[in-house]
XYZ file of C-alpha atoms in Angstrom:
464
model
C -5.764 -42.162 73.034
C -5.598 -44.790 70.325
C -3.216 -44.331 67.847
C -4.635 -44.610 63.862
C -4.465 -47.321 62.155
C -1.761 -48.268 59.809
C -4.128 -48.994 56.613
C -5.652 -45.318 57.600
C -2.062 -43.294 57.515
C -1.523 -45.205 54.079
C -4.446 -43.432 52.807
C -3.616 -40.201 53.992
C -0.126 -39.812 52.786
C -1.489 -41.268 49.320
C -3.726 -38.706 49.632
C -1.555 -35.755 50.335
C 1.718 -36.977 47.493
C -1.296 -37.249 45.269
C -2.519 -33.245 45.810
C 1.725 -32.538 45.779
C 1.705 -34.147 42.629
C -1.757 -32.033 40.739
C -0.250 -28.580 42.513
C 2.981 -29.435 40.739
C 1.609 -30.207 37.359
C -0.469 -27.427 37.463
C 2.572 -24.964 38.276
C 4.077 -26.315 35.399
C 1.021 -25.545 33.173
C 1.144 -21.964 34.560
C 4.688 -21.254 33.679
C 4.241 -22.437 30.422
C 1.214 -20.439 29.757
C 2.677 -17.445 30.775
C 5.495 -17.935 28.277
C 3.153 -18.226 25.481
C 0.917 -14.982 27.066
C 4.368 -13.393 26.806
C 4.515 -14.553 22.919
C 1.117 -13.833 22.425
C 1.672 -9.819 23.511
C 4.180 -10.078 20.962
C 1.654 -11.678 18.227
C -0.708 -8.835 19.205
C 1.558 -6.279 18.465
C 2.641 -7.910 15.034
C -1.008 -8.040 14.239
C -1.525 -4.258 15.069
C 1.758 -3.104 13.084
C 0.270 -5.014 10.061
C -3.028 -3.573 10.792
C -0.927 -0.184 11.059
C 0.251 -0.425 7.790
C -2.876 -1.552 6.246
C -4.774 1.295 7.498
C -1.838 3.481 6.201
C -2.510 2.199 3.209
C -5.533 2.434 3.073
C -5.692 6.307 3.778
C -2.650 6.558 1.324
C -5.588 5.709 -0.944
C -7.805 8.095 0.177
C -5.664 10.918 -0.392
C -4.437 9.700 -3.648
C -8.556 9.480 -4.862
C -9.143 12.840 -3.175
C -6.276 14.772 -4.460
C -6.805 13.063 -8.066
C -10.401 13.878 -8.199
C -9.459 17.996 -6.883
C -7.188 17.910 -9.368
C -8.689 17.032 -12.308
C -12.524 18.584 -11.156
C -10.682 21.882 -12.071
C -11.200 21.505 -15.426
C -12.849 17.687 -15.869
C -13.415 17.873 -19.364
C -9.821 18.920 -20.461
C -8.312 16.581 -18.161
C -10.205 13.189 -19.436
C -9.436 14.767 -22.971
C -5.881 14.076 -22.072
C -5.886 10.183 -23.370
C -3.071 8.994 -20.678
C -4.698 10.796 -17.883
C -8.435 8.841 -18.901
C -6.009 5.426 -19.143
C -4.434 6.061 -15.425
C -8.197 7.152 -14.234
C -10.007 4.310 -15.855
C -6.750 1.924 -14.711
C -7.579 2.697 -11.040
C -11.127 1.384 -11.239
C -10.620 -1.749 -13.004
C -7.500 -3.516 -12.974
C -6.514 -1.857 -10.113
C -9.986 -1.872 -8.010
C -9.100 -5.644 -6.996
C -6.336 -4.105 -4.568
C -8.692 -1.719 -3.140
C -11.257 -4.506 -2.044
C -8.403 -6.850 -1.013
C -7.370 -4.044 1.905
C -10.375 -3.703 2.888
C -12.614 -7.263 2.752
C -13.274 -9.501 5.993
C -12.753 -6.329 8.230
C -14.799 -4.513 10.535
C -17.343 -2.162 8.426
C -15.910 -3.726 5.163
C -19.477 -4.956 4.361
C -21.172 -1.568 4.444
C -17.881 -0.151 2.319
C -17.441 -2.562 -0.214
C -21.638 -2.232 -0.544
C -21.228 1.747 -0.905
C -18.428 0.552 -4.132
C -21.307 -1.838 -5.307
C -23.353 1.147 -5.623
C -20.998 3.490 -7.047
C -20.488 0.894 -9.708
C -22.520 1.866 -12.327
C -20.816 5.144 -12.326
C -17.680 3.854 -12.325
C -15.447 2.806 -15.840
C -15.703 -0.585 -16.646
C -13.312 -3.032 -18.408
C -14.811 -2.326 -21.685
C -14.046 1.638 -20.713
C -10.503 0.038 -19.555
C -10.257 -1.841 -23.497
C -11.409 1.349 -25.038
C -8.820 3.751 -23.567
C -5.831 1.742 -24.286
C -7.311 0.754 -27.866
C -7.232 4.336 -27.985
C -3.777 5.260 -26.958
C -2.306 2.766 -29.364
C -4.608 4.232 -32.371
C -3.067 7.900 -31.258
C 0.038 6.956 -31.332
C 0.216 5.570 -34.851
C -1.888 8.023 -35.885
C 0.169 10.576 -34.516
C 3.465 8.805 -34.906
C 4.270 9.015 -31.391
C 6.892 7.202 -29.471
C 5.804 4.676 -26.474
C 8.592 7.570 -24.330
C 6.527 10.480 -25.698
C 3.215 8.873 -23.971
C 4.509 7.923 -21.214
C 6.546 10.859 -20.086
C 3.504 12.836 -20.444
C 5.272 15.148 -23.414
C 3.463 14.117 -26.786
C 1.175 17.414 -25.914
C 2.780 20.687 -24.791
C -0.851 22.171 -23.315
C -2.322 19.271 -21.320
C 0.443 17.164 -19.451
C -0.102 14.169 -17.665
C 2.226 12.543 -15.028
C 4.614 9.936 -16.089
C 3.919 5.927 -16.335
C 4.666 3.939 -13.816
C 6.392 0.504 -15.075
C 3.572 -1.361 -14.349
C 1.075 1.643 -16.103
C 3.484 1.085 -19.592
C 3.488 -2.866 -18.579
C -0.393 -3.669 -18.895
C -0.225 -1.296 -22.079
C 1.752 -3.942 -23.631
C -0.188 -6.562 -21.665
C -3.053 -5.235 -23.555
C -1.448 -5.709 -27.189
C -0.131 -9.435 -26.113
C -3.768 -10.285 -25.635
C -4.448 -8.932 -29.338
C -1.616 -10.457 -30.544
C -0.298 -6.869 -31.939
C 3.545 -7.588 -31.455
C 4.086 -4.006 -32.579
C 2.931 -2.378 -29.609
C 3.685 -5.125 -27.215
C 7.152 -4.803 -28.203
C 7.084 -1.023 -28.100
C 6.009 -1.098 -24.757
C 7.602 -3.797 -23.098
C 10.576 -1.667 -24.133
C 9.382 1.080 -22.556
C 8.211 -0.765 -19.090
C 11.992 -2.105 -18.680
C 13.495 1.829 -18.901
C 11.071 2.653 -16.729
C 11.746 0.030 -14.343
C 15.429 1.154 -14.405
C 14.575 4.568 -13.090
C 11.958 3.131 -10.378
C 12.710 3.552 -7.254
C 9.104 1.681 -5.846
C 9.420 -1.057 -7.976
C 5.625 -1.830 -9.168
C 6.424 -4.924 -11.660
C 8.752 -7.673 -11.895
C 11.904 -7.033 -13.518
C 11.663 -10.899 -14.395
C 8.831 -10.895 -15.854
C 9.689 -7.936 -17.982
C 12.129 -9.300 -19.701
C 10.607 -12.926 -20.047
C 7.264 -10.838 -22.247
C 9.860 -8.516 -23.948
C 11.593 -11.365 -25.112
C 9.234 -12.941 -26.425
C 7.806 -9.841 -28.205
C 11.308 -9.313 -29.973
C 11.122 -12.864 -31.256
C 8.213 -11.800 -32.458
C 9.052 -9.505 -34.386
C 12.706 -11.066 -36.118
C 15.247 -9.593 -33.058
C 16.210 -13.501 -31.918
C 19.815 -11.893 -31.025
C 17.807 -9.231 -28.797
C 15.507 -11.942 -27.584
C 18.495 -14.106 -26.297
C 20.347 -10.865 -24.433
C 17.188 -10.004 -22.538
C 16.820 -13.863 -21.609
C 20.039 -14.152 -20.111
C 19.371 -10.892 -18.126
C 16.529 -12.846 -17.264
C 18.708 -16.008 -15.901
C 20.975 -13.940 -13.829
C 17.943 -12.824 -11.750
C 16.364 -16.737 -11.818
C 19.946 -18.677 -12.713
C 17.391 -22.052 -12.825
C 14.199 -20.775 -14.523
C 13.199 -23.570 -16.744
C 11.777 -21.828 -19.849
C 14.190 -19.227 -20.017
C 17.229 -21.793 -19.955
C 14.790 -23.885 -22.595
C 14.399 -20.706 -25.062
C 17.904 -19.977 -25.346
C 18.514 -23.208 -26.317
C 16.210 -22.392 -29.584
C 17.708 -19.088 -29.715
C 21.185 -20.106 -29.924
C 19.598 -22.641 -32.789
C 17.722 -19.892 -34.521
C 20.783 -17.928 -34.505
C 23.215 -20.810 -35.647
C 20.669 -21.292 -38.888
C 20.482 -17.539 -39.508
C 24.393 -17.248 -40.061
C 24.501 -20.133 -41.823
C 22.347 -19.160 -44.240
C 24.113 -15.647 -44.691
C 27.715 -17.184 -45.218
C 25.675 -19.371 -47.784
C 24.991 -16.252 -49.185
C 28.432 -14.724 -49.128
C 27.369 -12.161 -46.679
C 29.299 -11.370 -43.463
C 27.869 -12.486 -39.904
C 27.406 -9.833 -37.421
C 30.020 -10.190 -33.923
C 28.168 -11.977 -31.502
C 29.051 -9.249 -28.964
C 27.402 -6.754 -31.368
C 23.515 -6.631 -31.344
C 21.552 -5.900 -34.820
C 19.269 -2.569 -35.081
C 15.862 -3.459 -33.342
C 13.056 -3.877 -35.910
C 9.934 -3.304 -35.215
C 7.527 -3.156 -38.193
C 3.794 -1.963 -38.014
C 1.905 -5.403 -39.909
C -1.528 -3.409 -41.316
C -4.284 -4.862 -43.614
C -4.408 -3.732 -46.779
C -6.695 -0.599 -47.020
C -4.549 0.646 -43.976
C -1.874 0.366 -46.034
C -2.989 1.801 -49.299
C -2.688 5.422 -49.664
C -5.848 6.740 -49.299
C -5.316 5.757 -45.185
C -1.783 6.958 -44.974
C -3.543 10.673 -46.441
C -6.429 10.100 -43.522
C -4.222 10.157 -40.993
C -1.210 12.426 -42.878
C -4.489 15.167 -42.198
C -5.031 14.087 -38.627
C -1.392 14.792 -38.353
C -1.820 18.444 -39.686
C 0.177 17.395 -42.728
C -0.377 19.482 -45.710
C -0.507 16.516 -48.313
C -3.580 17.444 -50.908
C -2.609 20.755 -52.568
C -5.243 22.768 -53.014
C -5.288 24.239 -56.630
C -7.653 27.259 -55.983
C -6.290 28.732 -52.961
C -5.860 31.977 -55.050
C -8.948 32.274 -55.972
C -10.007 31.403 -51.838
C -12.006 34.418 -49.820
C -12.767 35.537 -46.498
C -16.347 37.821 -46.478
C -19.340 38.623 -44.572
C -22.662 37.523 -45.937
C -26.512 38.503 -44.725
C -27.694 35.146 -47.118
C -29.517 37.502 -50.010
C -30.633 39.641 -46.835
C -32.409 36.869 -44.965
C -34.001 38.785 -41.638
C -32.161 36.518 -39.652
C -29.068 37.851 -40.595
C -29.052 41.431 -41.508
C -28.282 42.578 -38.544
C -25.957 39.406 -37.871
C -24.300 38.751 -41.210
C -22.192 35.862 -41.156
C -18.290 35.453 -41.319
C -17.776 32.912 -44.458
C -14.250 31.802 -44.752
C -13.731 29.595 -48.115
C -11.512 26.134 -48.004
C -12.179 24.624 -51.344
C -14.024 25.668 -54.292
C -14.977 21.555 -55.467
C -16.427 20.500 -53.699
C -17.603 23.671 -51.945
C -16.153 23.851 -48.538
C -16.593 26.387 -46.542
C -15.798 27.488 -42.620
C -18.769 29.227 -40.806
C -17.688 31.125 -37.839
C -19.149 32.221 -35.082
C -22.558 30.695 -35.930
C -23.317 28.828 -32.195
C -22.708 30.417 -29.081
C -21.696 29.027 -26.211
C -24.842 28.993 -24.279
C -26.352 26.815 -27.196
C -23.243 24.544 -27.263
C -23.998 24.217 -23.473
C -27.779 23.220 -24.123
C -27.251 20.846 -26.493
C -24.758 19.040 -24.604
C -26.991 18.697 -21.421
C -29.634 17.125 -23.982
C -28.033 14.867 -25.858
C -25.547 13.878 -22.816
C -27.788 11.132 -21.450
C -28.600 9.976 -24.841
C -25.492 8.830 -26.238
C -24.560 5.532 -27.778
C -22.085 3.845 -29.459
C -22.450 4.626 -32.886
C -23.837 2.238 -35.906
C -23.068 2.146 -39.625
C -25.035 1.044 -42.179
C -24.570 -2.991 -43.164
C -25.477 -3.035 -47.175
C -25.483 -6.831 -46.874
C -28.282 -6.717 -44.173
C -29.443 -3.060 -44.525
C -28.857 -3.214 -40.582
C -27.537 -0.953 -38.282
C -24.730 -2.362 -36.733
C -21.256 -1.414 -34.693
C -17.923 -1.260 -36.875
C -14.151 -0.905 -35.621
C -13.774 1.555 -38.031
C -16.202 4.084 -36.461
C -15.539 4.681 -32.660
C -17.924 7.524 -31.156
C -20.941 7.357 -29.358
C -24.059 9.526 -31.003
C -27.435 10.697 -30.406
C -29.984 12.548 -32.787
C -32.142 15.288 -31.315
C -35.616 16.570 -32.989
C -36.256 20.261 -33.577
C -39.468 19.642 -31.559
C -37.612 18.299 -28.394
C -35.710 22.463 -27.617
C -36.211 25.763 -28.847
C -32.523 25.637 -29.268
C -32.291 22.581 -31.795
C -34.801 24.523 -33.753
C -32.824 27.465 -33.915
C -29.574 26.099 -35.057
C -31.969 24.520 -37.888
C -33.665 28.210 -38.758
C -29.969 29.332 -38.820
C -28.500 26.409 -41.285
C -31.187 27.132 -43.458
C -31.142 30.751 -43.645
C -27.147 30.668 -44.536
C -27.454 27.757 -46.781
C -30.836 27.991 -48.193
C -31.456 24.690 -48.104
C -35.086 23.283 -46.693
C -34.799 21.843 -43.476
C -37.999 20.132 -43.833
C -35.985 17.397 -46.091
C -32.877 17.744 -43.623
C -32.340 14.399 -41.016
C -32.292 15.218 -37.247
C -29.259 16.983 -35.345
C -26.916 14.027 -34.873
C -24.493 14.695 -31.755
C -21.259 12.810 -31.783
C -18.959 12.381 -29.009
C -15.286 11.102 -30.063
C -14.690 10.253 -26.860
C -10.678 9.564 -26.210
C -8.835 8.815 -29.792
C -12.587 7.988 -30.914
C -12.557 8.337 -34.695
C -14.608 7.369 -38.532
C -12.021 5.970 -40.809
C -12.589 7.679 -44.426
C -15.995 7.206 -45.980
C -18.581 9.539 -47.740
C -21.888 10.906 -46.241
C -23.941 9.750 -48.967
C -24.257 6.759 -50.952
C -21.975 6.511 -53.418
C -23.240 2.609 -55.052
C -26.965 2.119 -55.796
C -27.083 -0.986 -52.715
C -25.587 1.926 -50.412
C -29.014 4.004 -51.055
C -30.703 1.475 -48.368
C -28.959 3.969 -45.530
C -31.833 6.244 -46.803
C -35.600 6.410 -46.780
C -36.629 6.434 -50.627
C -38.380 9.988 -49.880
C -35.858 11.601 -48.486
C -32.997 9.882 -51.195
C -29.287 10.450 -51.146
C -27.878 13.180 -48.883
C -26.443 16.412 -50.848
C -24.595 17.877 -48.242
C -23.102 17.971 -44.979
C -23.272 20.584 -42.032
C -21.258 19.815 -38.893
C -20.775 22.107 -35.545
C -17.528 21.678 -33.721
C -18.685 22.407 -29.924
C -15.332 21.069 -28.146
């Protein structure tokens, strides 16, 4: 048999190191893959923790909507009345709402959810709501000389409690006044969001950026040496923060020319370990003020600060209205407040069933309210009157025309000249800063029609 040739078993061994050499590499490939399928199992099981705890939050937010809404559907219209519970509600569906879509967007079924939020939208509070609310907070609690503590502890009402601020809840308060340049209440509540921050255990805002906004709302309002402590609290959290090493640099400055100025004076320099008393002064225009707006809200307060010089001759007493039919056999209960201008409380002259009516009426008419421009004779929007309103016709409910019948029997006054039922809804810390219901200047008579003229009195229902 003849033996191969030699050029033949060349090939052949070429051919066979060669298929050695491809079986090798590809072993090699192998074992490296199945490290990485190893690290990859581990990578899955990263991604489904984090999925874990995004899905934990996200029923964590379920529950907190659902046991929220149970909560306050009790009794929904005493609960919003409560002005820090309607902050924390609106809160959750505006500044907050951003969270919400962020645990939910790019994920299986997100589309169909974050559609079903589109639609609930219109329902929902808005940022103008959000702007309202805290407006209205702020106005409550100078009004009501409240502490930023009292309103966010929940106390400043003993019947309707709310739960307490969070840091970040008291923080966008204050947020809220930086924007409107109100140093007052930004420093008031900057205050308040760093001692609540020292009692949180789930931190919800920077400690560091607390202090670099308080600081700069006590230099604001005079407290440089206050200022400069906070910013060096500041520093020992972020040692090589550029602004805060840069402001106390002009604090140590401002400080340098205050107690120069005081020994130039002859007056002794406080101890540099020793800080001054905070100040923190309410800056108001000038009608706010004057005294006739420190008695406006002196009465919101309860305050007993006009003395009235007829109470003796005040009375209680029934009255049938000269024996008007419609209320002989209802007379009325007439309890007297002032004698001039005649003021008088009517009780028990609406019933709740009425109230009820009227409210379901005038509910889905309501908006914001207008005063009367005498420069333009134009309706128009003022932030001294906060309310939305709507006026209902005798002819659009038996019921309207009733409580008109029933003013004009006790009053004897003819409706026919009277203007319709105006609703007003206050809302949360809604209010009309003193004024008079009729004109009082001949260029204020333009509020009018010229056959009606100037209004002679004033009749008002208190259904809430």
């Amino acid at each position: 048999m003849a033996k191969p040739s030699p050029i033949l078993l060349l090939v052949i061994t070429h051919a066979i190191a060669l298929v050695n050499t491809e079986i090798f590499t590809a072993l090699t490939t192998l074992t490296k893959a199945l490290q990485y399928e190893k690290a990859l199992a581990g990578n899955l099981r990263e991604y489904v923790k984090l999925e874990q705890e995004r899905l934990q939050k996200v029923l964590e937010l379920a529950d907190s909507y659902e046991r929220h809404a149970e909560t306050a559907l009790v009794d929904a219209e005493s609960y919003v009345a409560n002005p820090v519970n309607a902050y924390l509600f609106v809160k959750t569906f505006t500044t907050d709402l951003p969270k919400t879509k962020e645990l939910v967007s790019g994920k299986q079924n997100s589309e169909e959810f974050l559609q079903l939020l589109e639609d609930y939208q219109p329902y929902l509070p808005d940022e103008e709501d959000f702007e309202g609310v805290v407006a209205a907070i702020l106005r409550l609690q100078d009004t009501y000389q409240l502490t930023s503590q009292q309103i966010a502890d929940g106390t400043f009402t003993p019947t309707n409690r709310s739960p307490p601020m969070s840091a970040l809840d008291c923080f966008q308060l204050a947020y809220y006044a930086y924007g409107k340049q109100d140093w007052h209440h930004m420093f008031s509540w900057m205050i308040q969001t760093l001692h609540v921050l020292d009692t949180e255990e789930n931190v919800t805002i920077s400690r560091s950026q607390t202090l670099d906004y308080l600081s700069y709302a006590a230099t604001m309002q005079g407290n440089v040496h206050h200022a400069k402590h906070w910013t060096l609290e500041w520093l020992k959290l972020e040692p090589n923060h550029d602004r805060a090493l840069s402001n106390i640099l002009y604090f140590n400055k401002e400080i340098e020319q205050e107690q120069a100025k005081l020994e130039s004076e002859g007056q002794s320099t406080p101890h540099p370990d020793v800080l001054p008393s905070l100040k923190n002064p309410r800056v108001t225009d000038e009608y706010r003020s004057g005294k006739e707006f420190q008695v406006y809200e002196a009465l919101c307060r309860g305050e007993d600060v006009l003395p009235n010089p007829h109470v003796h001759k005040l009375s209680c007493y029934y009255t049938t209205s000269g024996d008007n039919p419609l209320l002989v056999l209802a007379p009325v209960k007439v309890e007297e407040y002032y004698l001039d201008p005649y003021i008088v409380l009517y009780h028990d002259v609406i019933s709740d069933k009425e109230i009820k009516i009227i409210k379901e009426i005038s509910t889905p008419m309501l908006k914001r309210a207008t005063v009367n421009d005498p420069a333009t004779g134009k309706l128009v929007t003022a932030h001294y009157r906060v309310s939305r309103s709507a006026w209902l016709k005798d002819e659009m409910n038996d019921t309207i025309q009733t409580l008109s019948n029933r003013i004009s029997a006790i009053t004897h006054l003819n409706m026919e000249q009277a203007e319709d039922l105006q609703i007003q809804n206050y809302g949360i810390g809604g209010q009309y800063e003193p004024h008079c219901d009729h004109a009082r200047r001949h260029k204020e008579m333009s509020a009018f029609p010229p056959e009606e003229g100037n209004r002679i009195a004033t009749w008002i229902y208190y259904v809430s």
